CSV table of C-alpha atoms and ligand atoms in Angstrom, one decimal:
chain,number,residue,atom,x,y,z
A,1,UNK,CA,-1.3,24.7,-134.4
A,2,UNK,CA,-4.9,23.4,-134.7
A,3,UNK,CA,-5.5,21.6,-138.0
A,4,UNK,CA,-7.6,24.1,-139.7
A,5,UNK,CA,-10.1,22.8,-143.0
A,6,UNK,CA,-9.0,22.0,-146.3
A,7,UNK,CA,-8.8,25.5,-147.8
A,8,UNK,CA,-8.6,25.3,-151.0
A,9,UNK,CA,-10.5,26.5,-154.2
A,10,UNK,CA,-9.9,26.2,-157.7
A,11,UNK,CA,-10.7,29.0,-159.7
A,12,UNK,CA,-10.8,28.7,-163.9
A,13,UNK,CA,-12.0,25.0,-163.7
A,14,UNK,CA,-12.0,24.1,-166.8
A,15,UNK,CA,-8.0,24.7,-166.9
A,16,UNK,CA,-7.3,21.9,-164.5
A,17,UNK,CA,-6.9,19.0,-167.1
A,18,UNK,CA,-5.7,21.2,-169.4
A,19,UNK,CA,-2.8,22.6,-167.7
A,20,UNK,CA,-2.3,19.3,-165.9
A,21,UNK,CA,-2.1,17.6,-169.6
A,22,UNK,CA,0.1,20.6,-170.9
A,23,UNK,CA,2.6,19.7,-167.9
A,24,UNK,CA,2.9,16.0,-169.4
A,25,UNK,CA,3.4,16.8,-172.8
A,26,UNK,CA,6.1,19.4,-171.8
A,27,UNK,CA,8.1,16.6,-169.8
A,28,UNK,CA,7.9,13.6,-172.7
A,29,UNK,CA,8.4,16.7,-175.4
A,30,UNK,CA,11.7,17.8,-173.1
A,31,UNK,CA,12.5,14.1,-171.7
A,32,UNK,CA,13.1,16.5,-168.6
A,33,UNK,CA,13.3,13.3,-166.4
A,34,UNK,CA,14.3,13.7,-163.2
A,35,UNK,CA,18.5,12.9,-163.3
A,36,UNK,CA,22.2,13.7,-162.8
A,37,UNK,CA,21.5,17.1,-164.8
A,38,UNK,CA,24.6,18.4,-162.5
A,39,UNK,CA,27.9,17.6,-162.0
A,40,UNK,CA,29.8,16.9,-158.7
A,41,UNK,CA,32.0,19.3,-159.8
A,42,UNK,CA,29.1,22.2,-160.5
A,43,UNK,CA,29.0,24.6,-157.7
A,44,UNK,CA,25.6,26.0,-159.5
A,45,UNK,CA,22.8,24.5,-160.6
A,46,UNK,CA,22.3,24.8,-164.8
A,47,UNK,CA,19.8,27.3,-165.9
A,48,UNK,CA,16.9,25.9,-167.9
A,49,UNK,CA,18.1,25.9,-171.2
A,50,UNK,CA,15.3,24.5,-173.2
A,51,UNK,CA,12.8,26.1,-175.3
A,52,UNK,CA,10.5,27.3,-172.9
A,53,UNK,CA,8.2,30.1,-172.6
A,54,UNK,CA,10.4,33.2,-171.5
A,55,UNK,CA,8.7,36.0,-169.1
A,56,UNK,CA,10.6,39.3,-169.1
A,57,UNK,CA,8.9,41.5,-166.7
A,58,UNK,CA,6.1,41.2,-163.7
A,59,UNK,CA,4.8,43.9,-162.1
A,60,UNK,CA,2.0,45.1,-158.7
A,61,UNK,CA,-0.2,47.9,-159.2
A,62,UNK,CA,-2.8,48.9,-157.0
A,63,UNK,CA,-3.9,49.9,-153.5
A,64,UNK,CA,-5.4,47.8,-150.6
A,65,UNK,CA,-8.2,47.1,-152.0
A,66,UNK,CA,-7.9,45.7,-155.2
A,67,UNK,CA,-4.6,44.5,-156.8
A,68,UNK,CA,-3.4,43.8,-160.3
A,69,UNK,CA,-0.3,41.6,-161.4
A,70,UNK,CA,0.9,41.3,-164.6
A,71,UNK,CA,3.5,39.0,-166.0
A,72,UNK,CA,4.7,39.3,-169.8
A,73,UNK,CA,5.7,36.9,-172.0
A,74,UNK,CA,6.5,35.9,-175.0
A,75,UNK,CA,3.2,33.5,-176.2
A,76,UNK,CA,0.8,32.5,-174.5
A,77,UNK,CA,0.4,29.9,-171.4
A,78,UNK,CA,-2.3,27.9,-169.7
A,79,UNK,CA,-2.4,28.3,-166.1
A,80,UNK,CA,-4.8,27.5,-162.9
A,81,UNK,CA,-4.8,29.4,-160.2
A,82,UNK,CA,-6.4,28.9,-156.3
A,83,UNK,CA,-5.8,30.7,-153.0
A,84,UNK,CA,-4.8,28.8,-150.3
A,85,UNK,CA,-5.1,29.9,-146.3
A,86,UNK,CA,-2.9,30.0,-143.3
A,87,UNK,CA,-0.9,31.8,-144.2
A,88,UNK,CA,-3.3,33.2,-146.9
A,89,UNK,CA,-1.5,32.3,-150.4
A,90,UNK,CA,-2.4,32.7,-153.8
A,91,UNK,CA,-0.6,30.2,-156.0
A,92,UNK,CA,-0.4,29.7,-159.9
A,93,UNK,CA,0.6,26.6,-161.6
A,94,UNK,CA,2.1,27.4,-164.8
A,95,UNK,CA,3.6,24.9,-167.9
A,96,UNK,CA,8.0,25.1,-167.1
A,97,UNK,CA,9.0,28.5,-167.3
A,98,UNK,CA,12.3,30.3,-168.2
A,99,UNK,CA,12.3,33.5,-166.0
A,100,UNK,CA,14.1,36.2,-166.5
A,101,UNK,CA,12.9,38.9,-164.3
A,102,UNK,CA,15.6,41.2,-162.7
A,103,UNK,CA,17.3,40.1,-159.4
A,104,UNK,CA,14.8,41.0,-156.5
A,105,UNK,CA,11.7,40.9,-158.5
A,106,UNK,CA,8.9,39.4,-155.5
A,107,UNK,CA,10.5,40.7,-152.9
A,108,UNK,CA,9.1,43.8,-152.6
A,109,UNK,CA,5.1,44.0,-152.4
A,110,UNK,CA,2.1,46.2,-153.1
A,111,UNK,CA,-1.3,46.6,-152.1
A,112,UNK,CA,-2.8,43.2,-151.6
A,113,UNK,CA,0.2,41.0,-152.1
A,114,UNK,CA,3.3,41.0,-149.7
A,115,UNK,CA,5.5,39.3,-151.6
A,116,UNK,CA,5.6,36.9,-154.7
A,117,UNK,CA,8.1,33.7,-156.0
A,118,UNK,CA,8.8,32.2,-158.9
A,119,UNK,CA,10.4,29.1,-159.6
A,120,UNK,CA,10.4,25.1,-160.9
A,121,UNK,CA,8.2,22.9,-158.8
A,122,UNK,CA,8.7,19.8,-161.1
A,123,UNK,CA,10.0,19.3,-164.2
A,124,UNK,CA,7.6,20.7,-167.1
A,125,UNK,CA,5.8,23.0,-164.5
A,126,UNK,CA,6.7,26.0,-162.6
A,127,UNK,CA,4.1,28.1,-160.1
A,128,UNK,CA,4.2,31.5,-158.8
A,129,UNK,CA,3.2,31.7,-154.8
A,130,UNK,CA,1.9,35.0,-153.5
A,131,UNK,CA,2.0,35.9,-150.1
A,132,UNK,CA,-1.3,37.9,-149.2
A,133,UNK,CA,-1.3,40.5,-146.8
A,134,UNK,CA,-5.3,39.2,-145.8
A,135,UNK,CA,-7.9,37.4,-147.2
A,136,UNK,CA,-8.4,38.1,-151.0
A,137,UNK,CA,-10.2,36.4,-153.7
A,138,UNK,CA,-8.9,36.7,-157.6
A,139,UNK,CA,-11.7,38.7,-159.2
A,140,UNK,CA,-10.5,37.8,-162.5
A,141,UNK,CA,-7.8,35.9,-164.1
A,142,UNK,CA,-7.0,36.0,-167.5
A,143,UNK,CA,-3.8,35.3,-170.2
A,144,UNK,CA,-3.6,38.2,-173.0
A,145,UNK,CA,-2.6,37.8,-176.7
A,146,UNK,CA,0.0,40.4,-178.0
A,147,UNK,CA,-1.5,43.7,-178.7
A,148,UNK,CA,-0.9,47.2,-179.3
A,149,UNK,CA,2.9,46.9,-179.0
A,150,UNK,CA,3.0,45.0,-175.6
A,151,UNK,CA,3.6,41.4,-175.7
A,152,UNK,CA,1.3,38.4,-174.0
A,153,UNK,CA,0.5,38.8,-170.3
A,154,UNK,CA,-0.9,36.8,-167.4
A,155,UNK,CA,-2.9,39.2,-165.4
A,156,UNK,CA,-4.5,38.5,-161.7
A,157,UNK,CA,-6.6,40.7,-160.2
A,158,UNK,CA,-6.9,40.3,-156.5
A,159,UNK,CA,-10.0,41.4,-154.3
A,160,UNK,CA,-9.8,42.3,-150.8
A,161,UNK,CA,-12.5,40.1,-148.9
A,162,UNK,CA,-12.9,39.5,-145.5
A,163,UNK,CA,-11.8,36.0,-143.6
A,164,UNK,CA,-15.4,34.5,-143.4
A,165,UNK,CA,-16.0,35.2,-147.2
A,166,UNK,CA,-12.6,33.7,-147.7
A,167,UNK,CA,-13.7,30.8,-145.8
A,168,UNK,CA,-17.0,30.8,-147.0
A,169,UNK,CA,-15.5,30.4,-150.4
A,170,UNK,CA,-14.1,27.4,-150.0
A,171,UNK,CA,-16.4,25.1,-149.5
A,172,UNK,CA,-15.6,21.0,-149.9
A,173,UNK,CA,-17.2,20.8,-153.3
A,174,UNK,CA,-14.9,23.0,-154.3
A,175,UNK,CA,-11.7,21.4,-153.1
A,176,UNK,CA,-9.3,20.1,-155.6
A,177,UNK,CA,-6.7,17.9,-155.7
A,178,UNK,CA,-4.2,20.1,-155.0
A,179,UNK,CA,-0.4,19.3,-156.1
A,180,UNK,CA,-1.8,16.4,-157.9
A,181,UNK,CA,0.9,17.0,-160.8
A,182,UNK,CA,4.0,17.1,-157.9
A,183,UNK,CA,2.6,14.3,-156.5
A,184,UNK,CA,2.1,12.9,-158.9
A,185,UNK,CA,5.5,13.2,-160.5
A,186,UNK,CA,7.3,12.0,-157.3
A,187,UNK,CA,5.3,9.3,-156.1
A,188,UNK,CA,6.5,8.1,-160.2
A,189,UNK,CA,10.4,8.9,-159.0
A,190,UNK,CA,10.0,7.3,-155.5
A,191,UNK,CA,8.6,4.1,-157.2
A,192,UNK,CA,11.1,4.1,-159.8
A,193,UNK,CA,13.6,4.1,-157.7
A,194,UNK,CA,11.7,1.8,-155.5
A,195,UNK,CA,11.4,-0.2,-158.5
A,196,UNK,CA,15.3,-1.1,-159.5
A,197,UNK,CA,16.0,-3.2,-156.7
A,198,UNK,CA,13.5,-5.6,-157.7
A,199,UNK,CA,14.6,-5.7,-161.4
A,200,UNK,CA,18.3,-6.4,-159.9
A,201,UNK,CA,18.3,-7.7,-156.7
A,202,UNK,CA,20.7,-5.5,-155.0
A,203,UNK,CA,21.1,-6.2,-151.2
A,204,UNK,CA,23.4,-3.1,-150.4
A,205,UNK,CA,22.0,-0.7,-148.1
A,206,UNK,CA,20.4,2.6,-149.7
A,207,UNK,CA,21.3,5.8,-148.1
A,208,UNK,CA,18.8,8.6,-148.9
A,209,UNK,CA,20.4,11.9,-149.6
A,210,UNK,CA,18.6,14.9,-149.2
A,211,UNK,CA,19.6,17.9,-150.3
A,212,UNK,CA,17.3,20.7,-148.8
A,213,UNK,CA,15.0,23.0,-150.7
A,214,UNK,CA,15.0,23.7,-154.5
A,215,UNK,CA,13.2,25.4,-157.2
A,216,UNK,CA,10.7,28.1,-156.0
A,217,UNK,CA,12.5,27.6,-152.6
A,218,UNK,CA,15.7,29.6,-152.3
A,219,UNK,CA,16.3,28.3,-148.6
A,220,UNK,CA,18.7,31.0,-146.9
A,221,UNK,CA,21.1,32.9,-149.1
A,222,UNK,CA,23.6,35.8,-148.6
A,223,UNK,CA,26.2,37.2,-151.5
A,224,UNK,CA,24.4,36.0,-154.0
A,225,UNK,CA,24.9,32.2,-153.2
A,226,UNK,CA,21.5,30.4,-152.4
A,227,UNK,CA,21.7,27.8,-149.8
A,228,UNK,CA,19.2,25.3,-152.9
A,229,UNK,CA,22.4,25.3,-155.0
A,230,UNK,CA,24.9,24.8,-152.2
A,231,UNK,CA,23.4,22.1,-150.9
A,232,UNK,CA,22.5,20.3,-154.5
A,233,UNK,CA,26.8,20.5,-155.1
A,234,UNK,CA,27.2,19.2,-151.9
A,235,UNK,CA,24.7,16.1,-152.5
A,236,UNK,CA,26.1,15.2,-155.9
A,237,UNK,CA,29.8,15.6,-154.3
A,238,UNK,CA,28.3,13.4,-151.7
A,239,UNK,CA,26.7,10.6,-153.9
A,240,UNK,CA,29.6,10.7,-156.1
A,241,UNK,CA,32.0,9.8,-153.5
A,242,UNK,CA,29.6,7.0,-151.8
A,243,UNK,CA,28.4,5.2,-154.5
A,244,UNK,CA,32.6,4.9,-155.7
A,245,UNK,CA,32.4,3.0,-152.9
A,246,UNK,CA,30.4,0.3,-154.3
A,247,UNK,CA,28.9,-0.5,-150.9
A,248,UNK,CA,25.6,1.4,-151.1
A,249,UNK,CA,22.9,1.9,-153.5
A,250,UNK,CA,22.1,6.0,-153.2
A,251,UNK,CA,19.2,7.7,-153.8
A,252,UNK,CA,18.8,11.5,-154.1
A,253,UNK,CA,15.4,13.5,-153.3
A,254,UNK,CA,16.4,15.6,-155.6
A,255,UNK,CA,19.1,16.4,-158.3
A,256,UNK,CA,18.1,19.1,-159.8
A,257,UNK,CA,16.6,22.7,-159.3
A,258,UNK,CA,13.3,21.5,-158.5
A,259,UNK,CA,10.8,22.2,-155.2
A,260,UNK,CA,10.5,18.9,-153.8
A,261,UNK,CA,7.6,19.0,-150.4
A,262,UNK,CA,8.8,17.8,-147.5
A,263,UNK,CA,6.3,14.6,-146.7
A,264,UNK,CA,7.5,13.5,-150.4
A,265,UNK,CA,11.3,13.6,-149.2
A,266,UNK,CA,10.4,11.5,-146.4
A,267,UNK,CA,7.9,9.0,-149.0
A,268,UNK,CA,12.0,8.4,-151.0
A,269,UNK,CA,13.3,7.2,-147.8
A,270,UNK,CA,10.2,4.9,-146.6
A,271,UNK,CA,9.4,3.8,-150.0
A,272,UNK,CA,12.7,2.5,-150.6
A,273,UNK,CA,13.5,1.0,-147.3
A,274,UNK,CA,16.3,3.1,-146.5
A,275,UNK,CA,19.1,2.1,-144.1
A,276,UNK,CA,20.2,5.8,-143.4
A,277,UNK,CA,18.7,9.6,-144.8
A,278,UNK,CA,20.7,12.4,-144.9
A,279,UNK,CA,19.6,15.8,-145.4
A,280,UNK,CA,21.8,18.8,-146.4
A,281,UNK,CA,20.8,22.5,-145.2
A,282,UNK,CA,23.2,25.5,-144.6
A,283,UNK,CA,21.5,28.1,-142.6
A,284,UNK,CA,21.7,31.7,-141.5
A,285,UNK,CA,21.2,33.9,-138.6
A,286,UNK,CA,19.6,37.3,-139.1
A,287,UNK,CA,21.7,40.0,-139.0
A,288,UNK,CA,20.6,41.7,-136.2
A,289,UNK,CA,20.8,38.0,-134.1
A,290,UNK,CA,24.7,38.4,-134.1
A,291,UNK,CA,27.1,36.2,-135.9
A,292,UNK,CA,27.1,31.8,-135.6
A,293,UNK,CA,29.8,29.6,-137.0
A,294,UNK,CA,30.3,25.9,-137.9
A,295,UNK,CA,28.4,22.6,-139.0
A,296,UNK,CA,25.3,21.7,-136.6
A,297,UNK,CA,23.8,18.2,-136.9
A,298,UNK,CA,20.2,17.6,-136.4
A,299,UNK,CA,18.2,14.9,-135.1
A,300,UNK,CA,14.3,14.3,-134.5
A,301,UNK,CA,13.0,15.5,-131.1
A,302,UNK,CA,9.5,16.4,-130.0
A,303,UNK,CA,11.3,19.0,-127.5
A,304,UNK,CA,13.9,20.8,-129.3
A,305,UNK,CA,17.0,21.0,-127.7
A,306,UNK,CA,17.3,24.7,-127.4
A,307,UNK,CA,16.1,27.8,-128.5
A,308,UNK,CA,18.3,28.1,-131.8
A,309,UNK,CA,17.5,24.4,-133.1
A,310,UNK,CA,13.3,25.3,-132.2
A,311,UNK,CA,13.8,28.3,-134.6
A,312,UNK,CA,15.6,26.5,-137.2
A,313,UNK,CA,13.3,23.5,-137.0
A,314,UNK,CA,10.4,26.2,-137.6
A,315,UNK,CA,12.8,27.9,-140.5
A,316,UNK,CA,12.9,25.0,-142.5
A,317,UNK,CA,9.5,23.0,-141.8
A,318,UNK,CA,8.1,26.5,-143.7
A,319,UNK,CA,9.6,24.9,-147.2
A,320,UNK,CA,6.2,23.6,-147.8
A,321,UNK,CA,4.5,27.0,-147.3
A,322,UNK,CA,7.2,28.5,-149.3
A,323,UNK,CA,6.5,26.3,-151.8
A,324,UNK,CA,2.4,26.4,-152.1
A,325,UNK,CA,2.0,23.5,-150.9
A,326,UNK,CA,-1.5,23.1,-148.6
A,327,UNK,CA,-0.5,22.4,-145.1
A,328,UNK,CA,-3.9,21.6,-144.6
A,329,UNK,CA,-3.5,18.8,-146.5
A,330,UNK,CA,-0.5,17.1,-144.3
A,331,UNK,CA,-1.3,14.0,-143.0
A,332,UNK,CA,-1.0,13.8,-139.2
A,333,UNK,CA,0.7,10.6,-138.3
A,334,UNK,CA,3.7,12.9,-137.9
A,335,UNK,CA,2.7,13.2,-134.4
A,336,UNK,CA,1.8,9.7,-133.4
A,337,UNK,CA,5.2,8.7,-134.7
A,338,UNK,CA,7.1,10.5,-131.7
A,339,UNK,CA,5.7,8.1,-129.0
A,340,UNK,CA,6.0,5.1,-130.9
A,341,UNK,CA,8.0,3.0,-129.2
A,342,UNK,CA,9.1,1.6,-132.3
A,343,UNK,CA,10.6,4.2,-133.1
A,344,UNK,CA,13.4,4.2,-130.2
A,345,UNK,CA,15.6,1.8,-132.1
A,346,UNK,CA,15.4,4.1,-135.2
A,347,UNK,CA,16.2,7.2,-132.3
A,348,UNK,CA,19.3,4.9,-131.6
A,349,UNK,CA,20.6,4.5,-134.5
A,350,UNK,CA,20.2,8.1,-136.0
A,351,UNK,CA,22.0,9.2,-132.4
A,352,UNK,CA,24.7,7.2,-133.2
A,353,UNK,CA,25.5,8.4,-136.8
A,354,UNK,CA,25.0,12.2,-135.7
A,355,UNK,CA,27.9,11.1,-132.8
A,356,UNK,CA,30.2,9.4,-135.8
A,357,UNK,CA,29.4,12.3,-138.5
A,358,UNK,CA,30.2,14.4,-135.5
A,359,UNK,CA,33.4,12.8,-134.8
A,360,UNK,CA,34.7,12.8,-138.6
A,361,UNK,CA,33.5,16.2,-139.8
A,362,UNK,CA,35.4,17.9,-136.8
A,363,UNK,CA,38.4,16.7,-138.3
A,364,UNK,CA,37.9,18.4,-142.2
A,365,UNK,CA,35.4,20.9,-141.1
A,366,UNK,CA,34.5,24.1,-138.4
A,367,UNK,CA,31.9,22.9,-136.1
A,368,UNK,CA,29.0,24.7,-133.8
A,369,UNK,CA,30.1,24.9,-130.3
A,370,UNK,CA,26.9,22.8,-130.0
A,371,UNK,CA,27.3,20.6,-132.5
A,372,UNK,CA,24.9,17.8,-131.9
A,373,UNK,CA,21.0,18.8,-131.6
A,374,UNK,CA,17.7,18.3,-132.0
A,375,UNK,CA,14.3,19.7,-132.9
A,376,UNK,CA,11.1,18.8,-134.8
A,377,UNK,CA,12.1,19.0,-138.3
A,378,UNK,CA,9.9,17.3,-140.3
A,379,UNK,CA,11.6,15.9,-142.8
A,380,UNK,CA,13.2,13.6,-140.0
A,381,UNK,CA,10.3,12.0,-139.6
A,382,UNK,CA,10.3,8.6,-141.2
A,383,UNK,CA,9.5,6.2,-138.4
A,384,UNK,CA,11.8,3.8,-139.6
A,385,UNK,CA,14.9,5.3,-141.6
A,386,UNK,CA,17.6,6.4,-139.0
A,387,UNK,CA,17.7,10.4,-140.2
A,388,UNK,CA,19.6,13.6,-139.6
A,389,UNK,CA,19.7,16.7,-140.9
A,390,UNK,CA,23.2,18.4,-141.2
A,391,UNK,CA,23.8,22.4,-141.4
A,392,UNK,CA,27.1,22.4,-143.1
A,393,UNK,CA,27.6,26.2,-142.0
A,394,UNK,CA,26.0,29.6,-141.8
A,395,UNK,CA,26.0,31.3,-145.1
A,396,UNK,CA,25.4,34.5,-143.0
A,397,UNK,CA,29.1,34.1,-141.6
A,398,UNK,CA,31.9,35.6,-143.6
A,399,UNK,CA,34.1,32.4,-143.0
A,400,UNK,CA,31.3,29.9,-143.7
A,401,UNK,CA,30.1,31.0,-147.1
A,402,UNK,CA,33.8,31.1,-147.8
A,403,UNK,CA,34.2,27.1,-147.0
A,404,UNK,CA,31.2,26.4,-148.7
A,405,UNK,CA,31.6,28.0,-152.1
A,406,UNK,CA,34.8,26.2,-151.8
A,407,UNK,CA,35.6,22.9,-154.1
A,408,UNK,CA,38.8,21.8,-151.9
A,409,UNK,CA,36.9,22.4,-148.7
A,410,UNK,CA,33.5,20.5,-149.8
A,411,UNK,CA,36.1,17.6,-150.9
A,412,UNK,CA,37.4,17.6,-147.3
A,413,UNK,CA,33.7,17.3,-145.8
A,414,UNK,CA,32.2,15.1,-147.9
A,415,UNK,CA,35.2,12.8,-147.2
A,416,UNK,CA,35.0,13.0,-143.8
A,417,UNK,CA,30.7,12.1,-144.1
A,418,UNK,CA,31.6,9.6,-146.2
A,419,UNK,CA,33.6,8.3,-143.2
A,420,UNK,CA,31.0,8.5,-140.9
A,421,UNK,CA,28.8,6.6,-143.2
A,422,UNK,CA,31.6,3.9,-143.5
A,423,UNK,CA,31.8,3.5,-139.7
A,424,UNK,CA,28.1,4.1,-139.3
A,425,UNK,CA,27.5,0.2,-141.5
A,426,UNK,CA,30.4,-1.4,-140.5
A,427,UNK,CA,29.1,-1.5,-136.9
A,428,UNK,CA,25.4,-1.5,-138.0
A,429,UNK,CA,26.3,-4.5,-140.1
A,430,UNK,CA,28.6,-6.6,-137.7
A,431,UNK,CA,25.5,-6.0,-135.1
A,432,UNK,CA,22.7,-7.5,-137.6
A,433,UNK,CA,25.3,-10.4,-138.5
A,434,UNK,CA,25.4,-11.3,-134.9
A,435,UNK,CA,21.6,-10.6,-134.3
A,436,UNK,CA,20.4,-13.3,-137.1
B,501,ZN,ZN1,17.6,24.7,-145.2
């Protein structure tokens, strides 16, 4: 797709530096720190438990036109909110917030608004996306003190416009640095982490582990289990069992419930230097697409393999969108990267540990009947990190979801990775040794 113009707008200015201050206080006043926050053992991910602010209800009303939304809580809350085009989003960054709406809540739309999510995009700061049925503006936006027996609300008030008022509305003056605060916040973990090794010189290899979505991103999800949480379990597990090793230094893009954007998962891998990345996905097949079984692992292709992996690719590449995060704004080296010859080495070897995981998670776990494939998925893209992305199973399939809620069979798999990962640095080491 073409690259379209940043568009962006920021409406309620003068919030910006507010909100964006707010959001630091709340992580020193929490010490919400990115960290271990789960256990290995934890199937789910903890729910915020801290004393944030609580909103109880949220509610559409209104017609084509115009569109209200209101969200109660219980104080008042700085926010900043901005539309965002293709696909036309309107997205509101709020201080950390402990939601407890009733299950559903988003998923059905009204008037102006399709849909809506809620969720954590870092620690200290959540942010509600809304997916717009066209181009609309917000005519007003306002927070509301208690009154008259209700409690505070946010309110939004969408306007229908029309796409070259939407455009013309967002002109370059008016851009802001979007995500400046998640940016912000993981360019400070990646260099962190990028940090230690030159505190401690530590010569082990670093294996990046990815585990996919998080926070306002469910990812796929079927009897109440969301692929976010099933993959997190399965990264800790993962971790956990390499780094008993004492072989590897391991770094995770995330390890907690928070939306992490794709290019940033890539930045842990780069940053660091990373001898291998791993990311963790389970996926699902629509209903109406018949049933799909067993673990899939991923490589980086410009062509994807077949029709399934091009879909899939396409599935999870929309985390960013998801998210509210402007894809505008992507840098495009992405595509230069795939004819880089340089890159063929780095082909080599993440073909090599897709063959190995293949050949070791056969043994523990139900594979695809295509098991090895490739596609565009952009979080693969890291020129120089040998990557794959693995779909431990379909949470759409009966059998699947049953092996991955499952404690004795995620043991099993991560074991057999672990393997993989084993076999995977023996060779790549004994092949350096002989090369220097
Ligand atoms: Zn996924």
């Amino acid at each position: 797709m073409a690259n379209r113009a940043n568009h962006l707008v920021l409406l309620g200015c003068g919030l910006l530096c507010a909100a964006a201050s707010l959001c630091v206080r709340t992580i020193a006043a929490e010490g919400a720190a990115p960290g271990p926050a789960v256990s290995g053992a934890t199937l789910q991910s903890p729910a915020p438990t801290a004393n944030f602010p609580v909103a109880s209800g949220a509610r559409l009303a209104g017609d084509a036109k115009q569109t209200r939304f209101i969200l109660d809580l219980d104080r008042t809350i700085q926010f900043r909110a901005f539309p965002l085009a293709d696909p036309y989003r309107v997205v509101v960054d709020i201080p950390q917030i402990n939601f407890q709406l009733a299950a559903g809540t988003g998923s059905a739309g009204r008037g102006l608004v399709k849909a809506f999510r809620y969720g954590l995009v870092m620690p200290g700061g959540s942010r509600i996306v809304f997916d717009l049925t066209g181009p609309a503006k917000i005519a007003n936006s306002y927070v509301l003190e208690a009154a008259n027996g209700q409690p505070p609300r946010l309110v939004l008030e969408f306007e229908e416009v029309d796409r070259t008022a939407f455009v013309q509305s967002l002109t370059p003056e008016n851009r802001p640095e979007l995500r400046p605060a998640i940016a912000d916040a993981n360019a400070a973990v990646a260099s962190v982490e990028a940090a230690k090794p030159a505190q401690a010189p530590d010569s082990r290899p670093l294996i990046v582990l990815d585990p996919g979505h998080g926070g306002i991103d469910n990812g796929t999800q079927a009897a109440g289990e969301m692929e976010k949480n099933l993959v997190l379990g399965f990264g800790l597990a993962l971790r956990d069992r390499i780094e008993k090793s004492g072989k590897y230094r391991v770094v995770m893009t995330r390890t907690d419930d928070t939306f992490i954007p794709l290019n940033d998962r890539v930045k842990v891998a780069r940053n660091g230097s990373a001898a291998l990345f791993v990311s963790i996905h389970a996926d699902a097949l629509p209903r109406r697409e018949g049933d799909a079984q067993g673990a899939t692992i991923y490589t980086l292709s410009d062509k994807a393999s077949d029709a399934e992996a091009e879909r899939l690719a396409e599935t999870e590449n929309k985390s960013d969108a998801i998210g509210g995060v402007n894809l505008t704004d992507e840098p495009t080296e992405v595509a230069d990267i795939l004819i880089d010859l340089a890159q063929r080495e780095t082909k080599t070897f993440s073909n090599r540990f897709a063959r190995l995981l293949m050949g070791e998670m056969k043994t523990t776990a139900r594979m695809h009947k295509h098991p090895l494939k490739s596609a565009g998925f952009r979080v693969l893209k890291a020129p120089d990190v040998p990557s794959v992305l693995v779909e431990l199973g379909y949470v759409s399939n009966k059998g699947d979801l049953e092996h991955l809620v499952s404690e004795n069979w995620r043991t099993k798999t991560v074991g057999s990775m672990a393997q993989a990962i084993d076999a995977f640095f023996a060779k790549r080491l004994a092949t350096a040794g002989a090369a220097k």
